[in-house]
């Protein structure tokens, strides 16, 4: 079955800097890759997603890139703000269910 | 508001007891997924239903069971509860299709005393 790895597990950046979180997946049949942001005690919220027929997608300060050959995808956040502090989860969908990475705790320091 | 409704928001019970968590998916969504999230942990996939039928099973204990009803709401039953079952339980739903995002409910926080 699918296996998703995510790095780093924790990330601290200064406000205004960029943050990059990387995920790798194992199942070449996976074709859909969402990213979720989860604040403490709250539900995961979809922030951006990418499908396998696209290499890059951007939404304001957030972008996701996908390399199907290498089977990895990355989340890029530019001009980070304190409200970006949260846990970020990547996921991959190949079969019936989604497989989530273990999460990255992002702290944006003022 | 994601459109996914979970009840109750909080549950406090004792070891050995049985509880039922309820989820109503977004209007039009046929798939329901259940996840367990222990403190500071990731999302552990438990089980998925599509239009009333079980479609995928994850790391769901034999003490746990679920079903999806004709009106598409789903229930997760947890029995013989242990201290380690204390967690946030999330339900998510999505539309048919492999490339449709999941939308999560606000979760049920289960505390076992």
GROMACS .gro file of C-alpha atoms in nm:
model
  223
    1UNK     CA    1   0.000   0.000   0.000
    2UNK     CA    2   0.087   0.366  -0.011
    3UNK     CA    3   0.341   0.510   0.232
    4UNK     CA    4   0.395   0.884   0.277
    5UNK     CA    5   0.700   1.035   0.444
    6UNK     CA    6   0.720   1.401   0.545
    7UNK     CA    7   1.016   1.621   0.639
    8UNK     CA    8   1.103   1.805   0.850
    9UNK     CA    9   0.896   1.711   1.154
   10UNK     CA   10   0.947   2.059   1.301
   11UNK     CA   11   1.040   2.383   1.130
   12UNK     CA   12   1.105   2.726   1.275
   13UNK     CA   13   1.136   3.031   1.052
   14UNK     CA   14   1.154   3.405   1.106
   15UNK     CA   15   0.850   3.605   1.005
   16UNK     CA   16   0.880   3.705   0.641
   17UNK     CA   17   1.103   3.411   0.548
   18UNK     CA   18   0.998   3.116   0.333
   19UNK     CA   19   0.913   2.767   0.456
   20UNK     CA   20   0.939   2.445   0.258
   21UNK     CA   21   0.795   2.108   0.357
   22UNK     CA   22   0.870   1.797   0.154
   23UNK     CA   23   0.681   1.470   0.115
   24UNK     CA   24   0.759   1.148  -0.067
   25UNK     CA   25   0.517   0.874  -0.162
   26UNK     CA   26   0.565   0.514  -0.265
   27UNK     CA   27   0.271   0.423  -0.491
   28UNK     CA   28   0.324   0.543  -0.847
   29UNK     CA   29  -0.053   0.506  -0.904
   30UNK     CA   30  -0.127   0.790  -0.660
   31UNK     CA   31  -0.272   1.081  -0.853
   32UNK     CA   32  -0.398   1.338  -0.604
   33UNK     CA   33  -0.200   1.522  -0.336
   34UNK     CA   34  -0.373   1.758  -0.090
   35UNK     CA   35  -0.213   1.963   0.188
   36UNK     CA   36  -0.388   2.035   0.515
   37UNK     CA   37  -0.323   2.289   0.788
   38UNK     CA   38  -0.427   2.203   1.142
   39UNK     CA   39  -0.427   2.451   1.425
   40UNK     CA   40  -0.419   2.324   1.781
   41UNK     CA   41  -0.740   2.143   1.873
   42UNK     CA   42  -0.906   2.219   1.541
   43UNK     CA   43  -0.993   2.025   1.230
   44UNK     CA   44  -0.751   1.983   0.939
   45UNK     CA   45  -0.831   2.239   0.669
   46UNK     CA   46  -0.744   2.197   0.303
   47UNK     CA   47  -0.506   2.473   0.192
   48UNK     CA   48  -0.399   2.357  -0.151
   49UNK     CA   49  -0.399   2.043  -0.364
   50UNK     CA   50  -0.241   1.919  -0.684
   51UNK     CA   51  -0.332   1.651  -0.933
   52UNK     CA   52  -0.085   1.429  -1.108
   53UNK     CA   53  -0.128   1.596  -1.447
   54UNK     CA   54   0.006   1.924  -1.307
   55UNK     CA   55   0.361   2.007  -1.199
   56UNK     CA   56   0.297   2.320  -0.995
   57UNK     CA   57   0.009   2.512  -0.846
   58UNK     CA   58   0.004   2.848  -0.673
   59UNK     CA   59  -0.244   3.027  -0.448
   60UNK     CA   60  -0.120   3.363  -0.320
   61UNK     CA   61   0.164   3.287  -0.074
   62UNK     CA   62   0.127   2.911  -0.101
   63UNK     CA   63   0.256   2.687  -0.378
   64UNK     CA   64   0.286   2.313  -0.428
   65UNK     CA   65   0.518   2.133  -0.667
   66UNK     CA   66   0.497   1.771  -0.780
   67UNK     CA   67   0.771   1.553  -0.927
   68UNK     CA   68   0.605   1.230  -1.041
   69UNK     CA   69   0.928   1.071  -1.155
   70UNK     CA   70   1.090   1.112  -0.815
   71UNK     CA   71   0.758   1.061  -0.636
   72UNK     CA   72   0.784   1.367  -0.419
   73UNK     CA   73   0.585   1.685  -0.368
   74UNK     CA   74   0.656   1.998  -0.169
   75UNK     CA   75   0.469   2.282  -0.002
   76UNK     CA   76   0.619   2.630  -0.026
   77UNK     CA   77   0.500   2.918   0.190
   78UNK     CA   78   0.646   3.260   0.116
   79UNK     CA   79   0.644   3.572   0.334
   80UNK     CA   80   0.547   3.369   0.639
   81UNK     CA   81   0.328   3.528   0.905
   82UNK     CA   82   0.263   3.429   1.269
   83UNK     CA   83  -0.079   3.296   1.171
   84UNK     CA   84   0.093   3.039   0.949
   85UNK     CA   85   0.208   2.862   1.267
   86UNK     CA   86   0.034   2.523   1.271
   87UNK     CA   87   0.086   2.157   1.186
   88UNK     CA   88   0.086   2.083   0.814
   89UNK     CA   89  -0.004   1.741   0.673
   90UNK     CA   90   0.056   1.617   0.323
   91UNK     CA   91  -0.147   1.330   0.182
   92UNK     CA   92  -0.155   1.105  -0.122
   93UNK     CA   93  -0.446   0.925  -0.276
   94UNK     CA   94  -0.403   0.626  -0.500
   95UNK     CA   95  -0.654   0.362  -0.404
   96UNK     CA   96  -0.968   0.400  -0.202
   97UNK     CA   97  -0.829   0.599   0.088
   98UNK     CA   98  -0.597   0.886   0.161
   99UNK     CA   99  -0.261   0.825   0.328
  100UNK     CA  100  -0.132   1.112   0.539
  101UNK     CA  101   0.222   1.206   0.625
  102UNK     CA  102   0.312   1.236   0.995
  103UNK     CA  103   0.295   1.615   0.990
  104UNK     CA  104   0.529   1.915   1.019
  105UNK     CA  105   0.497   2.158   1.306
  106UNK     CA  106   0.573   2.504   1.165
  107UNK     CA  107   0.655   2.788   1.402
  108UNK     CA  108   0.685   3.140   1.263
  109UNK     CA  109   0.884   3.355   1.500
  110UNK     CA  110   0.806   3.729   1.517
  111UNK     CA  111  -1.771   2.566   0.835
  112UNK     CA  112  -1.681   2.256   0.634
  113UNK     CA  113  -2.038   2.126   0.609
  114UNK     CA  114  -1.943   1.805   0.791
  115UNK     CA  115  -2.119   1.773   1.126
  116UNK     CA  116  -1.990   1.562   1.411
  117UNK     CA  117  -2.161   1.498   1.742
  118UNK     CA  118  -2.097   1.508   2.025
  119UNK     CA  119  -1.809   1.756   2.046
  120UNK     CA  120  -1.685   1.608   2.373
  121UNK     CA  121  -1.731   1.273   2.542
  122UNK     CA  122  -1.604   1.175   2.883
  123UNK     CA  123  -1.649   0.817   2.992
  124UNK     CA  124  -1.481   0.537   3.183
  125UNK     CA  125  -1.278   0.234   3.085
  126UNK     CA  126  -1.483  -0.062   2.970
  127UNK     CA  127  -1.769   0.153   2.843
  128UNK     CA  128  -1.913   0.183   2.493
  129UNK     CA  129  -1.972   0.505   2.296
  130UNK     CA  130  -2.112   0.604   1.958
  131UNK     CA  131  -1.979   0.893   1.754
  132UNK     CA  132  -2.195   1.038   1.479
  133UNK     CA  133  -2.108   1.209   1.151
  134UNK     CA  134  -2.322   1.377   0.887
  135UNK     CA  135  -2.133   1.434   0.561
  136UNK     CA  136  -2.151   1.742   0.341
  137UNK     CA  137  -2.457   1.758   0.121
  138UNK     CA  138  -2.392   1.551  -0.191
  139UNK     CA  139  -2.091   1.362  -0.052
  140UNK     CA  140  -2.123   0.986  -0.063
  141UNK     CA  141  -1.792   0.891   0.098
  142UNK     CA  142  -1.724   0.908   0.471
  143UNK     CA  143  -1.386   0.849   0.634
  144UNK     CA  144  -1.301   0.810   1.002
  145UNK     CA  145  -0.967   0.907   1.155
  146UNK     CA  146  -0.817   0.887   1.502
  147UNK     CA  147  -0.572   1.151   1.621
  148UNK     CA  148  -0.400   1.097   1.954
  149UNK     CA  149  -0.228   1.384   2.132
  150UNK     CA  150   0.041   1.540   1.911
  151UNK     CA  151   0.010   1.256   1.664
  152UNK     CA  152  -0.083   1.228   1.301
  153UNK     CA  153  -0.410   1.121   1.144
  154UNK     CA  154  -0.461   0.746   1.164
  155UNK     CA  155  -0.707   0.622   0.904
  156UNK     CA  156  -0.966   0.389   1.051
  157UNK     CA  157  -1.230   0.310   0.790
  158UNK     CA  158  -1.407   0.441   0.480
  159UNK     CA  159  -1.765   0.400   0.360
  160UNK     CA  160  -1.910   0.483   0.022
  161UNK     CA  161  -2.286   0.500  -0.023
  162UNK     CA  162  -2.348   0.258   0.262
  163UNK     CA  163  -2.076   0.009   0.181
  164UNK     CA  164  -1.740  -0.038   0.346
  165UNK     CA  165  -1.467   0.051   0.094
  166UNK     CA  166  -1.139   0.054   0.284
  167UNK     CA  167  -1.011  -0.042   0.624
  168UNK     CA  168  -0.709   0.096   0.805
  169UNK     CA  169  -0.574   0.034   1.152
  170UNK     CA  170  -0.913  -0.014   1.311
  171UNK     CA  171  -0.926  -0.224   1.626
  172UNK     CA  172  -1.171  -0.514   1.651
  173UNK     CA  173  -1.335  -0.328   1.943
  174UNK     CA  174  -1.429  -0.052   1.696
  175UNK     CA  175  -1.696  -0.077   1.430
  176UNK     CA  176  -1.872   0.162   1.196
  177UNK     CA  177  -2.158   0.182   0.955
  178UNK     CA  178  -2.310   0.423   0.706
  179UNK     CA  179  -2.686   0.452   0.692
  180UNK     CA  180  -2.918   0.506   0.392
  181UNK     CA  181  -2.933   0.879   0.469
  182UNK     CA  182  -2.549   0.872   0.442
  183UNK     CA  183  -2.476   0.964   0.802
  184UNK     CA  184  -2.221   0.741   0.968
  185UNK     CA  185  -2.160   0.616   1.319
  186UNK     CA  186  -1.838   0.493   1.476
  187UNK     CA  187  -1.888   0.259   1.771
  188UNK     CA  188  -1.610   0.215   2.023
  189UNK     CA  189  -1.648  -0.057   2.286
  190UNK     CA  190  -1.453  -0.193   2.584
  191UNK     CA  191  -1.283   0.142   2.600
  192UNK     CA  192  -0.925   0.168   2.723
  193UNK     CA  193  -0.725   0.469   2.841
  194UNK     CA  194  -0.532   0.463   2.514
  195UNK     CA  195  -0.850   0.525   2.316
  196UNK     CA  196  -0.854   0.884   2.438
  197UNK     CA  197  -0.813   1.090   2.122
  198UNK     CA  198  -0.974   1.325   1.874
  199UNK     CA  199  -1.190   1.135   1.628
  200UNK     CA  200  -1.244   1.307   1.295
  201UNK     CA  201  -1.491   1.231   1.024
  202UNK     CA  202  -1.430   1.353   0.669
  203UNK     CA  203  -1.635   1.333   0.353
  204UNK     CA  204  -1.580   1.387  -0.016
  205UNK     CA  205  -1.749   1.353  -0.350
  206UNK     CA  206  -1.709   1.058  -0.579
  207UNK     CA  207  -1.380   1.056  -0.762
  208UNK     CA  208  -1.024   0.981  -0.667
  209UNK     CA  209  -0.909   1.341  -0.697
  210UNK     CA  210  -1.166   1.511  -0.478
  211UNK     CA  211  -1.052   1.666  -0.150
  212UNK     CA  212  -1.173   1.551   0.187
  213UNK     CA  213  -1.349   1.796   0.413
  214UNK     CA  214  -1.318   1.737   0.785
  215UNK     CA  215  -1.565   1.784   1.064
  216UNK     CA  216  -1.466   1.954   1.389
  217UNK     CA  217  -1.408   1.620   1.558
  218UNK     CA  218  -1.521   1.448   1.874
  219UNK     CA  219  -1.282   1.464   2.166
  220UNK     CA  220  -1.304   1.140   2.360
  221UNK     CA  221  -1.160   1.129   2.711
  222UNK     CA  222  -1.139   0.800   2.898
  223UNK     CA  223  -1.104   0.829   3.274
   0.00000   0.00000   0.00000
